[in-house]
Amino acid sequence: MNILLSNDDGYQALGIRILESVLSQKGHDVYVSAPDSEQSGKSHAMTIRGKVVVTEYAPKHFHVSGTPADCIVYSHRCSLFPVPFDLIISGINHGYNLSTDIIYSGTCAAARQAALYGMKAIAISAELRDDEDLFIKTARFLSSHLAEFAGRIPEGAFMNINVPSSFSGEYEKGGIGEIVYNDTVAVRESIGARRILEIDSATLEYHPSKTKYRSDHEICRSGKASVSIIETLPSLSPAMELL
């Protein structure tokens, strides 16, 4: 396959480098368009005013002075690469992107933007940050199921995969759960009319999926990888019908 990799941890992150190595060893033709610095939590932010600098740092490899979504937009619209892609993969992210965090995730945004362009896309994340062994397991798991997973992605959606540190090698289709963050915000400094604030701590509440499937966070806690299909645009819901 011709595969484009992106992420939100930056082009030098361990997760994307290990994923590229494993996929290349399997004979895939791998290209990279990733942010030049960490862009975690940027969600689907895009640079629509101002310039974006795209730098070729190695053959078939570019880093972008923008967000994860920018990496897909500018790669696709400017034809940076000489081939069409069979699959876009965003990750391996350093930390989970499941349940409510899908909204905030730059990793998922890159996959979502690719899906909006009509391309097959997968976002993949591992529980622990900078865990080389877990990244290798995650990359090999994805590589071994790549054709199967790509074939299961419907039009107008992308696949979101999360792999726990206690990974058993098995996976389960998951529904999207909910995580409620009870944040505590601290005032770090007061300077005249200004207040310097910072999130000090947070307690998390986990709630099940409202679908027929176990929630993604429950699946990961059981030692399996969660595999979910995420629609790029929300379906009509009862709340929308009230408008």
CSV table of C-alpha atoms in Angstrom, one decimal:
chain,number,residue,atom,x,y,z
A,1,MET,CA,0.0,0.0,0.0
A,2,ASN,CA,0.9,3.7,-0.4
A,3,ILE,CA,0.5,5.0,3.1
A,4,LEU,CA,0.7,8.6,4.5
A,5,LEU,CA,1.5,8.9,8.2
A,6,SER,CA,0.7,11.9,10.3
A,7,ASN,CA,0.2,12.6,14.1
A,8,ASP,CA,-0.1,15.3,16.7
A,9,ASP,CA,3.0,14.6,18.7
A,10,GLY,CA,5.3,15.9,16.0
A,11,TYR,CA,7.4,14.3,13.2
A,12,GLN,CA,10.2,13.3,15.6
A,13,ALA,CA,7.9,11.4,18.0
A,14,LEU,CA,8.8,7.8,18.8
A,15,GLY,CA,5.3,6.5,18.0
A,16,ILE,CA,5.3,7.7,14.3
A,17,ARG,CA,8.9,6.6,13.8
A,18,ILE,CA,8.2,3.1,15.0
A,19,LEU,CA,5.0,2.8,13.0
A,20,GLU,CA,6.9,3.9,9.8
A,21,SER,CA,9.6,1.3,10.5
A,22,VAL,CA,7.2,-1.6,11.0
A,23,LEU,CA,5.1,-0.7,7.9
A,24,SER,CA,8.2,-0.2,5.7
A,25,GLN,CA,9.5,-3.6,6.8
A,26,LYS,CA,6.2,-5.1,5.6
A,27,GLY,CA,6.8,-3.7,2.2
A,28,HIS,CA,4.5,-0.7,2.3
A,29,ASP,CA,5.5,2.5,0.6
A,30,VAL,CA,5.4,5.0,3.5
A,31,TYR,CA,5.3,8.8,3.4
A,32,VAL,CA,5.1,11.3,6.2
A,33,SER,CA,3.4,14.7,6.7
A,34,ALA,CA,3.5,15.6,10.4
A,35,PRO,CA,3.6,18.7,12.5
A,36,ASP,CA,7.0,20.3,13.2
A,37,SER,CA,6.2,20.5,17.0
A,38,GLU,CA,3.7,18.9,19.4
A,39,GLN,CA,0.1,19.7,18.6
A,40,SER,CA,-1.8,17.6,21.2
A,41,GLY,CA,-5.2,18.8,22.1
A,42,LYS,CA,-5.6,21.0,19.0
A,43,SER,CA,-8.6,19.1,17.8
A,44,HIS,CA,-9.6,20.0,14.2
A,45,ALA,CA,-8.0,23.5,14.3
A,46,MET,CA,-6.8,24.6,10.9
A,47,THR,CA,-4.6,27.5,9.6
A,48,ILE,CA,-7.0,29.5,7.4
A,49,ARG,CA,-5.3,32.8,7.8
A,50,GLY,CA,-1.5,33.2,7.5
A,51,LYS,CA,1.1,31.0,6.0
A,52,VAL,CA,2.1,27.4,6.7
A,53,VAL,CA,5.8,26.4,6.2
A,54,VAL,CA,6.2,22.9,4.8
A,55,THR,CA,9.8,21.5,5.0
A,56,GLU,CA,11.1,18.4,3.3
A,57,TYR,CA,13.5,16.9,5.9
A,58,ALA,CA,14.0,13.6,4.1
A,59,PRO,CA,12.8,12.1,0.9
A,60,LYS,CA,9.0,11.5,1.1
A,61,HIS,CA,9.0,13.2,4.5
A,62,PHE,CA,7.7,16.7,5.3
A,63,HIS,CA,7.1,18.5,8.5
A,64,VAL,CA,4.5,21.2,8.7
A,65,SER,CA,4.3,24.4,10.8
A,66,GLY,CA,0.7,23.8,11.6
A,67,THR,CA,-1.9,21.5,13.1
A,68,PRO,CA,-2.5,17.8,12.3
A,69,ALA,CA,-5.5,18.8,10.1
A,70,ASP,CA,-3.2,21.2,8.3
A,71,CYS,CA,-0.8,18.3,7.5
A,72,ILE,CA,-3.6,16.6,5.6
A,73,VAL,CA,-5.0,19.7,4.0
A,74,TYR,CA,-1.7,21.1,2.6
A,75,SER,CA,-0.4,17.7,1.6
A,76,HIS,CA,-3.5,16.9,-0.3
A,77,ARG,CA,-4.4,20.2,-1.9
A,78,CYS,CA,-0.8,21.0,-2.9
A,79,SER,CA,0.0,17.6,-4.2
A,80,LEU,CA,3.3,17.3,-2.2
A,81,PHE,CA,3.5,13.6,-2.9
A,82,PRO,CA,3.8,11.9,-6.3
A,83,VAL,CA,1.3,9.1,-5.6
A,84,PRO,CA,-2.3,8.7,-4.5
A,85,PHE,CA,-2.6,7.1,-1.0
A,86,ASP,CA,-4.5,3.9,-0.3
A,87,LEU,CA,-4.6,4.7,3.4
A,88,ILE,CA,-3.9,7.6,5.8
A,89,ILE,CA,-2.8,6.6,9.4
A,90,SER,CA,-2.5,9.1,12.2
A,91,GLY,CA,-0.3,8.0,15.1
A,92,ILE,CA,0.9,6.1,17.0
A,93,ASN,CA,-0.3,8.7,19.5
A,94,HIS,CA,1.5,8.9,22.9
A,95,GLY,CA,-1.5,8.2,25.1
A,96,TYR,CA,-5.2,7.2,24.5
A,97,ASN,CA,-7.6,9.0,22.3
A,98,LEU,CA,-10.9,7.4,23.2
A,99,SER,CA,-14.4,8.4,24.4
A,100,THR,CA,-14.8,12.1,24.9
A,101,ASP,CA,-11.1,12.7,24.1
A,102,ILE,CA,-11.9,12.0,20.4
A,103,ILE,CA,-13.3,15.6,20.3
A,104,TYR,CA,-10.1,17.2,21.5
A,105,SER,CA,-7.7,14.9,19.7
A,106,GLY,CA,-5.4,16.2,17.0
A,107,THR,CA,-4.6,12.6,16.1
A,108,CYS,CA,-8.3,11.9,15.3
A,109,ALA,CA,-8.5,15.3,13.5
A,110,ALA,CA,-5.9,14.3,10.9
A,111,ALA,CA,-7.8,11.0,10.2
A,112,ARG,CA,-11.1,12.9,10.1
A,113,GLN,CA,-9.8,15.4,7.6
A,114,ALA,CA,-8.6,12.6,5.4
A,115,ALA,CA,-12.0,11.0,5.6
A,116,LEU,CA,-13.6,14.3,4.6
A,117,TYR,CA,-11.5,14.2,1.5
A,118,GLY,CA,-12.9,10.7,0.8
A,119,MET,CA,-9.7,8.8,1.8
A,120,LYS,CA,-9.5,5.7,4.0
A,121,ALA,CA,-8.1,6.8,7.4
A,122,ILE,CA,-7.2,5.3,10.7
A,123,ALA,CA,-6.2,7.0,14.0
A,124,ILE,CA,-4.2,4.8,16.4
A,125,SER,CA,-3.1,5.4,19.9
A,126,ALA,CA,-1.3,3.6,22.7
A,127,GLU,CA,-2.0,4.0,26.4
A,128,LEU,CA,1.5,4.8,27.6
A,129,ARG,CA,3.7,7.6,26.4
A,130,ASP,CA,7.2,6.9,25.1
A,131,ASP,CA,6.8,3.1,25.7
A,132,GLU,CA,8.9,1.6,22.9
A,133,ASP,CA,7.8,-2.0,23.5
A,134,LEU,CA,4.1,-1.0,23.5
A,135,PHE,CA,4.6,1.1,20.4
A,136,ILE,CA,6.2,-1.9,18.6
A,137,LYS,CA,3.3,-4.2,19.7
A,138,THR,CA,0.8,-1.6,18.5
A,139,ALA,CA,2.5,-1.1,15.2
A,140,ARG,CA,2.7,-4.9,14.6
A,141,PHE,CA,-0.9,-5.3,15.6
A,142,LEU,CA,-2.0,-2.7,13.1
A,143,SER,CA,0.3,-4.0,10.4
A,144,SER,CA,-1.1,-7.6,10.8
A,145,HIS,CA,-4.7,-6.4,10.4
A,146,LEU,CA,-4.1,-3.5,7.9
A,147,ALA,CA,-6.0,-4.8,4.9
A,148,GLU,CA,-8.9,-6.1,7.1
A,149,PHE,CA,-9.3,-2.8,8.9
A,150,ALA,CA,-9.0,-0.7,5.8
A,151,GLY,CA,-11.8,-2.8,4.2
A,152,ARG,CA,-14.1,-2.1,7.2
A,153,ILE,CA,-14.0,1.7,7.0
A,154,PRO,CA,-17.2,3.0,5.4
A,155,GLU,CA,-17.4,6.1,3.3
A,156,GLY,CA,-17.8,9.2,5.5
A,157,ALA,CA,-16.0,7.7,8.5
A,158,PHE,CA,-12.6,6.9,9.9
A,159,MET,CA,-11.4,4.1,12.3
A,160,ASN,CA,-10.2,4.9,15.8
A,161,ILE,CA,-8.0,2.3,17.5
A,162,ASN,CA,-6.7,2.3,21.1
A,163,VAL,CA,-4.2,-0.2,22.5
A,164,PRO,CA,-3.8,-0.7,26.3
A,165,SER,CA,-0.5,-1.4,28.0
A,166,SER,CA,-1.9,-4.8,29.1
A,167,PHE,CA,-2.6,-5.7,25.5
A,168,SER,CA,-3.7,-9.3,25.1
A,169,GLY,CA,-3.4,-9.3,21.3
A,170,GLU,CA,-7.2,-9.3,20.9
A,171,TYR,CA,-9.5,-6.5,19.8
A,172,GLU,CA,-13.2,-5.7,20.1
A,173,LYS,CA,-15.5,-3.3,18.3
A,174,GLY,CA,-16.2,-0.5,20.7
A,175,GLY,CA,-18.8,2.1,21.1
A,176,ILE,CA,-17.8,5.7,22.1
A,177,GLY,CA,-17.9,6.1,25.9
A,178,GLU,CA,-18.0,9.3,27.8
A,179,ILE,CA,-15.3,10.8,30.1
A,180,VAL,CA,-16.3,13.7,32.4
A,181,TYR,CA,-13.4,15.9,33.5
A,182,ASN,CA,-14.0,17.6,36.9
A,183,ASP,CA,-11.2,20.1,36.5
A,184,THR,CA,-9.8,22.2,39.2
A,185,VAL,CA,-8.4,25.5,38.0
A,186,ALA,CA,-5.8,27.4,40.1
A,187,VAL,CA,-4.8,31.0,40.1
A,188,ARG,CA,-1.0,31.0,39.7
A,189,GLU,CA,-0.4,34.7,39.8
A,190,SER,CA,-2.4,38.0,39.9
A,191,ILE,CA,-0.8,41.0,38.2
A,192,GLY,CA,-3.1,44.0,38.3
A,193,ALA,CA,-6.2,43.1,36.3
A,194,ARG,CA,-4.6,40.0,34.9
A,195,ARG,CA,-5.0,36.5,36.3
A,196,ILE,CA,-2.7,33.7,35.3
A,197,LEU,CA,-4.7,30.5,35.5
A,198,GLU,CA,-3.8,26.8,35.1
A,199,ILE,CA,-5.6,23.5,35.3
A,200,ASP,CA,-4.3,22.1,38.6
A,201,SER,CA,-5.9,18.7,38.7
A,202,ALA,CA,-8.9,16.7,37.4
A,203,THR,CA,-10.9,13.7,38.6
A,204,LEU,CA,-12.4,11.6,35.8
A,205,GLU,CA,-15.8,10.0,35.6
A,206,TYR,CA,-16.2,7.2,33.0
A,207,HIS,CA,-19.6,6.5,31.6
A,208,PRO,CA,-20.7,3.7,29.2
A,209,SER,CA,-21.4,3.9,25.5
A,210,LYS,CA,-25.0,4.7,24.5
A,211,THR,CA,-24.7,2.1,21.7
A,212,LYS,CA,-25.1,-1.6,21.7
A,213,TYR,CA,-21.3,-2.1,22.0
A,214,ARG,CA,-19.1,-2.0,25.1
A,215,SER,CA,-17.5,1.4,25.5
A,216,ASP,CA,-14.0,1.9,24.2
A,217,HIS,CA,-12.6,2.6,27.6
A,218,GLU,CA,-14.1,-0.6,29.1
A,219,ILE,CA,-12.6,-2.6,26.3
A,220,CYS,CA,-9.1,-1.2,26.9
A,221,ARG,CA,-9.4,-1.9,30.6
A,222,SER,CA,-10.1,-5.5,29.8
A,223,GLY,CA,-6.7,-5.8,28.0
A,224,LYS,CA,-8.1,-5.7,24.4
A,225,ALA,CA,-7.6,-3.0,21.8
A,226,SER,CA,-10.8,-1.0,21.1
A,227,VAL,CA,-11.7,-0.5,17.4
A,228,SER,CA,-14.4,2.1,16.7
A,229,ILE,CA,-15.9,3.6,13.6
A,230,ILE,CA,-16.3,7.4,13.9
A,231,GLU,CA,-18.5,9.3,11.5
A,232,THR,CA,-17.0,12.5,10.2
A,233,LEU,CA,-20.3,14.3,10.5
A,234,PRO,CA,-23.0,13.6,13.2
A,235,SER,CA,-26.1,11.7,12.2
A,236,LEU,CA,-29.5,13.3,12.7
A,237,SER,CA,-30.3,12.9,16.4
A,238,PRO,CA,-33.6,13.4,18.4
A,239,ALA,CA,-32.2,16.7,19.7
A,240,MET,CA,-31.7,18.0,16.2
A,241,GLU,CA,-35.2,17.0,15.2
A,242,LEU,CA,-36.6,19.4,17.9
A,243,LEU,CA,-35.2,22.4,16.0
